Short mmCIF file of C-alpha atoms and ligand atoms in Angstrom, two decimals:
data_model
loop_
_atom_site.label_atom_id
_atom_site.label_comp_id
_atom_site.label_asym_id
_atom_site.label_seq_id
_atom_site.Cartn_x
_atom_site.Cartn_y
_atom_site.Cartn_z
CA MET E 130 -1.64 -36.56 -9.01
CA SER E 131 -4.69 -34.78 -7.61
CA THR E 132 -5.67 -32.63 -4.61
CA PRO E 133 -8.69 -32.98 -2.30
CA HIS E 134 -10.51 -30.47 -4.54
CA ASN E 135 -9.13 -31.01 -8.02
CA ASN E 136 -8.61 -34.27 -9.91
CA ALA E 137 -6.52 -32.74 -12.70
CA ASN E 138 -3.14 -34.32 -13.36
CA LYS E 139 -0.03 -32.19 -13.40
CA GLY E 140 0.29 -30.79 -16.90
CA ASP E 141 -3.48 -30.70 -17.49
CA ILE E 142 -3.66 -27.05 -16.47
CA ALA E 143 -2.15 -24.16 -18.46
CA ARG E 144 0.29 -21.67 -16.91
CA THR E 145 -2.42 -18.99 -17.08
CA VAL E 146 -5.88 -19.60 -15.60
CA LEU E 147 -8.99 -17.41 -15.81
CA MET E 148 -11.17 -17.77 -12.71
CA PRO E 149 -14.84 -16.76 -12.69
CA GLY E 150 -16.68 -17.40 -9.42
CA ASP E 151 -19.37 -19.51 -11.08
CA PRO E 152 -18.21 -22.87 -12.47
CA LEU E 153 -20.99 -22.74 -15.10
CA ARG E 154 -19.47 -19.51 -16.30
CA ALA E 155 -16.15 -21.35 -16.60
CA ARG E 156 -17.93 -23.84 -18.88
CA PHE E 157 -19.50 -20.97 -20.86
CA ILE E 158 -16.09 -19.34 -21.37
CA ALA E 159 -14.50 -22.64 -22.38
CA GLU E 160 -17.27 -23.46 -24.86
CA ASN E 161 -17.53 -19.96 -26.36
CA TYR E 162 -13.98 -18.64 -26.37
CA LEU E 163 -11.49 -21.52 -26.24
CA ASP E 164 -10.51 -23.83 -29.08
CA SER E 165 -10.61 -27.58 -28.29
CA PRO E 166 -11.48 -27.24 -24.58
CA VAL E 167 -10.99 -30.32 -22.40
CA CYS E 168 -12.59 -30.58 -18.95
CA TYR E 169 -9.98 -31.43 -16.27
CA ASN E 170 -12.02 -31.14 -13.09
CA GLU E 171 -15.53 -31.93 -11.88
CA VAL E 172 -14.86 -32.39 -8.14
CA ARG E 173 -17.62 -30.54 -6.22
CA GLY E 174 -18.85 -29.28 -9.59
CA MET E 175 -15.93 -26.81 -9.73
CA LEU E 176 -15.48 -27.20 -13.46
CA GLY E 177 -12.06 -26.57 -15.01
CA TYR E 178 -11.13 -26.62 -18.71
CA THR E 179 -7.98 -26.19 -20.76
CA GLY E 180 -8.00 -25.11 -24.39
CA THR E 181 -6.31 -22.52 -26.58
CA TYR E 182 -7.06 -18.87 -27.25
CA LYS E 183 -5.34 -17.21 -30.25
CA GLY E 184 -3.05 -20.24 -30.24
CA VAL E 185 -2.03 -19.88 -26.57
CA ARG E 186 -2.87 -22.59 -24.01
CA VAL E 187 -5.25 -21.14 -21.41
CA SER E 188 -7.31 -22.73 -18.62
CA VAL E 189 -10.53 -21.55 -17.04
CA GLN E 190 -11.81 -22.80 -13.70
CA GLY E 191 -14.47 -21.72 -11.21
CA SER E 192 -13.31 -20.31 -7.87
CA GLY E 193 -16.56 -20.49 -5.92
CA MET E 194 -17.77 -17.55 -3.86
CA GLY E 195 -15.78 -15.85 -1.14
CA ILE E 196 -12.26 -15.74 0.21
CA PRO E 197 -12.08 -19.28 1.69
CA SER E 198 -13.16 -20.83 -1.60
CA ILE E 199 -10.85 -18.91 -3.95
CA GLY E 200 -8.17 -19.29 -1.25
CA ILE E 201 -8.27 -23.09 -1.65
CA TYR E 202 -8.53 -23.31 -5.43
CA SER E 203 -5.94 -20.65 -6.24
CA TRP E 204 -3.49 -22.03 -3.62
CA GLU E 205 -3.64 -25.43 -5.27
CA LEU E 206 -3.25 -23.99 -8.78
CA PHE E 207 -0.18 -21.96 -7.77
CA ASN E 208 1.46 -24.47 -5.44
CA GLU E 209 0.43 -27.91 -6.75
CA TYR E 210 -0.14 -27.36 -10.45
CA GLY E 211 2.64 -24.89 -11.32
CA VAL E 212 0.22 -22.19 -12.50
CA GLU E 213 2.01 -18.83 -12.96
CA ASN E 214 -0.85 -16.41 -13.65
CA ILE E 215 -4.43 -16.30 -12.37
CA ILE E 216 -6.86 -13.70 -13.67
CA ARG E 217 -10.13 -13.53 -11.74
CA VAL E 218 -13.10 -12.42 -13.86
CA GLY E 219 -16.15 -11.54 -11.83
CA THR E 220 -18.96 -9.19 -10.97
CA ALA E 221 -18.88 -6.38 -8.43
CA GLY E 222 -21.02 -3.78 -6.76
CA ALA E 223 -20.19 -0.12 -7.43
CA VAL E 224 -18.88 1.78 -4.40
CA ALA E 225 -17.44 5.05 -5.77
CA ASP E 226 -20.03 7.60 -6.95
CA ASP E 227 -18.56 7.76 -10.44
CA VAL E 228 -18.56 3.98 -11.03
CA GLN E 229 -21.59 2.97 -13.06
CA LEU E 230 -23.43 -0.23 -13.90
CA ARG E 231 -21.59 -2.20 -16.62
CA ASP E 232 -18.22 -0.47 -16.02
CA VAL E 233 -15.14 -2.67 -16.17
CA VAL E 234 -13.01 -2.22 -13.03
CA ILE E 235 -9.49 -3.62 -12.67
CA GLY E 236 -8.34 -4.13 -9.07
CA MET E 237 -4.89 -2.59 -8.60
CA SER E 238 -5.19 -3.36 -4.89
CA ALA E 239 -7.77 -5.15 -2.76
CA SER E 240 -8.68 -3.85 0.68
CA THR E 241 -10.48 -6.38 2.84
CA ASN E 242 -12.41 -6.96 6.07
CA SER E 243 -11.18 -10.58 6.06
CA ALA E 244 -8.63 -12.01 8.50
CA TYR E 245 -6.97 -14.05 5.70
CA ALA E 246 -3.65 -12.17 6.12
CA SER E 247 -3.37 -13.16 9.79
CA GLN E 248 -1.92 -16.55 8.74
CA TYR E 249 1.26 -14.75 7.59
CA ARG E 250 1.86 -13.31 11.11
CA LEU E 251 3.01 -9.95 9.74
CA PRO E 252 3.85 -7.19 12.19
CA GLY E 253 1.55 -4.72 10.40
CA THR E 254 -1.21 -4.39 7.79
CA TYR E 255 -0.59 -6.10 4.44
CA ALA E 256 -1.72 -4.40 1.19
CA PRO E 257 -2.89 -7.09 -1.28
CA THR E 258 -1.74 -5.89 -4.71
CA ALA E 259 -2.20 -7.01 -8.31
CA SER E 260 0.72 -8.13 -10.44
CA TRP E 261 2.07 -5.17 -12.40
CA LYS E 262 2.85 -7.44 -15.34
CA LEU E 263 -0.79 -8.57 -15.61
CA LEU E 264 -2.23 -5.15 -14.80
CA ARG E 265 -0.18 -3.48 -17.51
CA ALA E 266 -1.03 -6.21 -20.02
CA ALA E 267 -4.76 -5.87 -19.23
CA ALA E 268 -4.71 -2.08 -19.59
CA GLU E 269 -2.86 -2.41 -22.90
CA ALA E 270 -5.30 -5.08 -24.13
CA ALA E 271 -8.27 -2.85 -23.24
CA GLU E 272 -6.74 0.15 -24.97
CA ARG E 273 -5.84 -1.80 -28.11
CA SER E 274 -9.48 -2.82 -28.52
CA GLY E 275 -10.96 0.54 -27.47
CA LYS E 276 -12.69 -0.77 -24.34
CA SER E 277 -13.06 1.59 -21.41
CA TYR E 278 -11.95 0.52 -17.94
CA ARG E 279 -11.18 1.86 -14.47
CA VAL E 280 -8.19 0.90 -12.33
CA GLY E 281 -8.02 1.28 -8.56
CA ASN E 282 -8.61 -0.10 -5.11
CA ILE E 283 -11.43 -2.63 -4.67
CA LEU E 284 -12.92 -4.16 -1.52
CA SER E 285 -12.93 -7.92 -0.96
CA SER E 286 -15.64 -8.40 1.65
CA ASP E 287 -16.43 -11.47 3.73
CA THR E 288 -20.07 -10.39 3.79
CA PHE E 289 -22.55 -9.92 0.96
CA TYR E 290 -25.37 -9.14 3.42
CA ASP E 291 -23.52 -6.74 5.73
CA ASP E 292 -25.13 -5.89 9.05
CA ALA E 293 -22.67 -3.03 9.65
CA ASP E 294 -23.69 -1.28 6.40
CA SER E 295 -20.11 -0.02 6.03
CA LEU E 296 -19.91 0.74 2.29
CA ALA E 297 -20.09 4.52 2.80
CA GLN E 298 -16.89 4.39 4.88
CA TRP E 299 -15.03 2.45 2.19
CA GLN E 300 -16.37 4.94 -0.36
CA LYS E 301 -14.75 7.80 1.59
CA MET E 302 -11.40 6.02 1.12
CA GLY E 303 -11.74 5.97 -2.66
CA VAL E 304 -12.66 2.28 -3.06
CA LEU E 305 -14.17 1.74 -6.52
CA ALA E 306 -16.13 -1.50 -6.15
CA ILE E 307 -16.95 -4.41 -3.84
CA GLU E 308 -16.52 -8.12 -4.51
CA MET E 309 -15.57 -11.11 -2.36
CA GLU E 310 -12.38 -12.84 -3.61
CA ALA E 311 -9.51 -10.70 -4.92
CA ALA E 312 -7.63 -10.07 -1.66
CA ALA E 313 -7.07 -13.80 -1.01
CA LEU E 314 -6.05 -14.36 -4.62
CA TYR E 315 -3.51 -11.52 -4.43
CA MET E 316 -2.10 -12.81 -1.12
CA ASN E 317 -1.79 -16.38 -2.39
CA ALA E 318 0.01 -15.10 -5.49
CA ALA E 319 2.40 -12.98 -3.42
CA ARG E 320 3.19 -15.84 -1.04
CA ALA E 321 3.82 -18.23 -3.93
CA GLY E 322 5.86 -15.69 -5.94
CA LYS E 323 3.26 -15.81 -8.75
CA ASN E 324 1.00 -13.30 -10.55
CA ALA E 325 -2.66 -12.40 -10.06
CA LEU E 326 -5.16 -9.87 -11.34
CA CYS E 327 -8.88 -9.26 -10.81
CA ILE E 328 -11.04 -7.81 -13.59
CA LEU E 329 -14.65 -7.02 -12.70
CA THR E 330 -17.87 -5.98 -14.38
CA VAL E 331 -20.16 -3.81 -12.25
CA SER E 332 -23.45 -5.70 -11.93
CA ASP E 333 -25.11 -3.65 -9.20
CA CYS E 334 -24.92 -0.43 -7.20
CA PRO E 335 -25.74 -1.36 -3.59
CA LEU E 336 -25.63 2.27 -2.41
CA ARG E 337 -28.07 3.35 -5.14
CA GLY E 338 -30.28 0.23 -5.22
CA LEU E 339 -29.57 -0.52 -8.91
CA SER E 340 -28.74 -3.76 -10.70
CA THR E 341 -28.30 -4.99 -14.28
CA SER E 342 -30.48 -7.59 -15.95
CA ALA E 343 -29.03 -11.02 -16.68
CA GLU E 344 -29.08 -10.07 -20.39
CA GLU E 345 -27.10 -6.86 -19.86
CA ARG E 346 -24.61 -8.74 -17.72
CA GLN E 347 -23.94 -11.07 -20.62
CA THR E 348 -22.97 -8.21 -22.96
CA THR E 349 -20.63 -6.36 -20.62
CA PHE E 350 -19.25 -9.68 -19.51
CA ARG E 351 -17.90 -10.03 -23.06
CA ASP E 352 -15.75 -6.86 -22.72
CA MET E 353 -14.25 -8.13 -19.47
CA MET E 354 -13.66 -11.60 -20.93
CA GLU E 355 -11.97 -10.28 -24.03
CA ILE E 356 -9.66 -8.09 -21.94
CA ALA E 357 -8.84 -11.09 -19.71
CA LEU E 358 -8.29 -13.49 -22.62
CA ASP E 359 -6.11 -11.02 -24.53
CA THR E 360 -4.11 -10.51 -21.33
CA ALA E 361 -3.75 -14.29 -20.93
CA ALA E 362 -2.64 -14.67 -24.56
CA GLY E 363 0.10 -12.06 -24.08
CA VAL E 364 1.81 -13.21 -20.85
N1 HPA B 444 -21.26 -7.15 -2.82
C1 HPA B 444 -20.35 -8.12 -2.81
N2 HPA B 444 -20.02 -8.81 -3.88
C2 HPA B 444 -20.64 -8.51 -5.03
C3 HPA B 444 -21.58 -7.50 -5.11
C4 HPA B 444 -21.90 -6.78 -3.94
O1 HPA B 444 -22.74 -5.88 -3.95
N3 HPA B 444 -22.03 -7.44 -6.40
C5 HPA B 444 -21.36 -8.40 -7.08
N4 HPA B 444 -20.53 -9.03 -6.26
#
């Protein structure tokens, strides 16, 4: 069995999948954190691997950038491959004043400027929300290992280069950080009756014109990854 975007067979993919945006980061995670990783997908270069972490079977697969891309890959994982838990691991821009470069931010909810929810024909505004089970497990994993983290509302934007320059308005509403995928992931999980969480490392501050170096990103990336992997090993 395969899908138009994934040539894995049923059973090749673990019940919990970590999803970075960049497929090369998926390969990095597989090679550096998983025992005995096996590559299950190369279609469109969207690499996916399954291995074990602390004895638990875990997969890691790229999502691509943006809501349409993670919308496709996570839909197939939940609905075609029987995946139960997806944990996005990615980078974000700081929005709230007190969120700093290198902070780890966990998305309890994901506001969005995307029309992704319109497919559900709801008579109101849907609030894309993380799975409490995964959120609690991630917070506990971070606390056990003494890593600091923030939890709150994030913004999943359809635009990276935004002509409307609207970040200040989202900031007024208490949004912590901006990225481009979580809202679709949370909606796909809700619709499929599955679980999703988004854990982010702040790589830039668009409102303050700051960004981290590639080297710094690598270090803080480790904190986020260890929180995500320990979460995956416990659910
Ligand atoms: N905007 C959107 N997505 C992002 C950003 C940003 O500033 N930084 C990292 N991902």
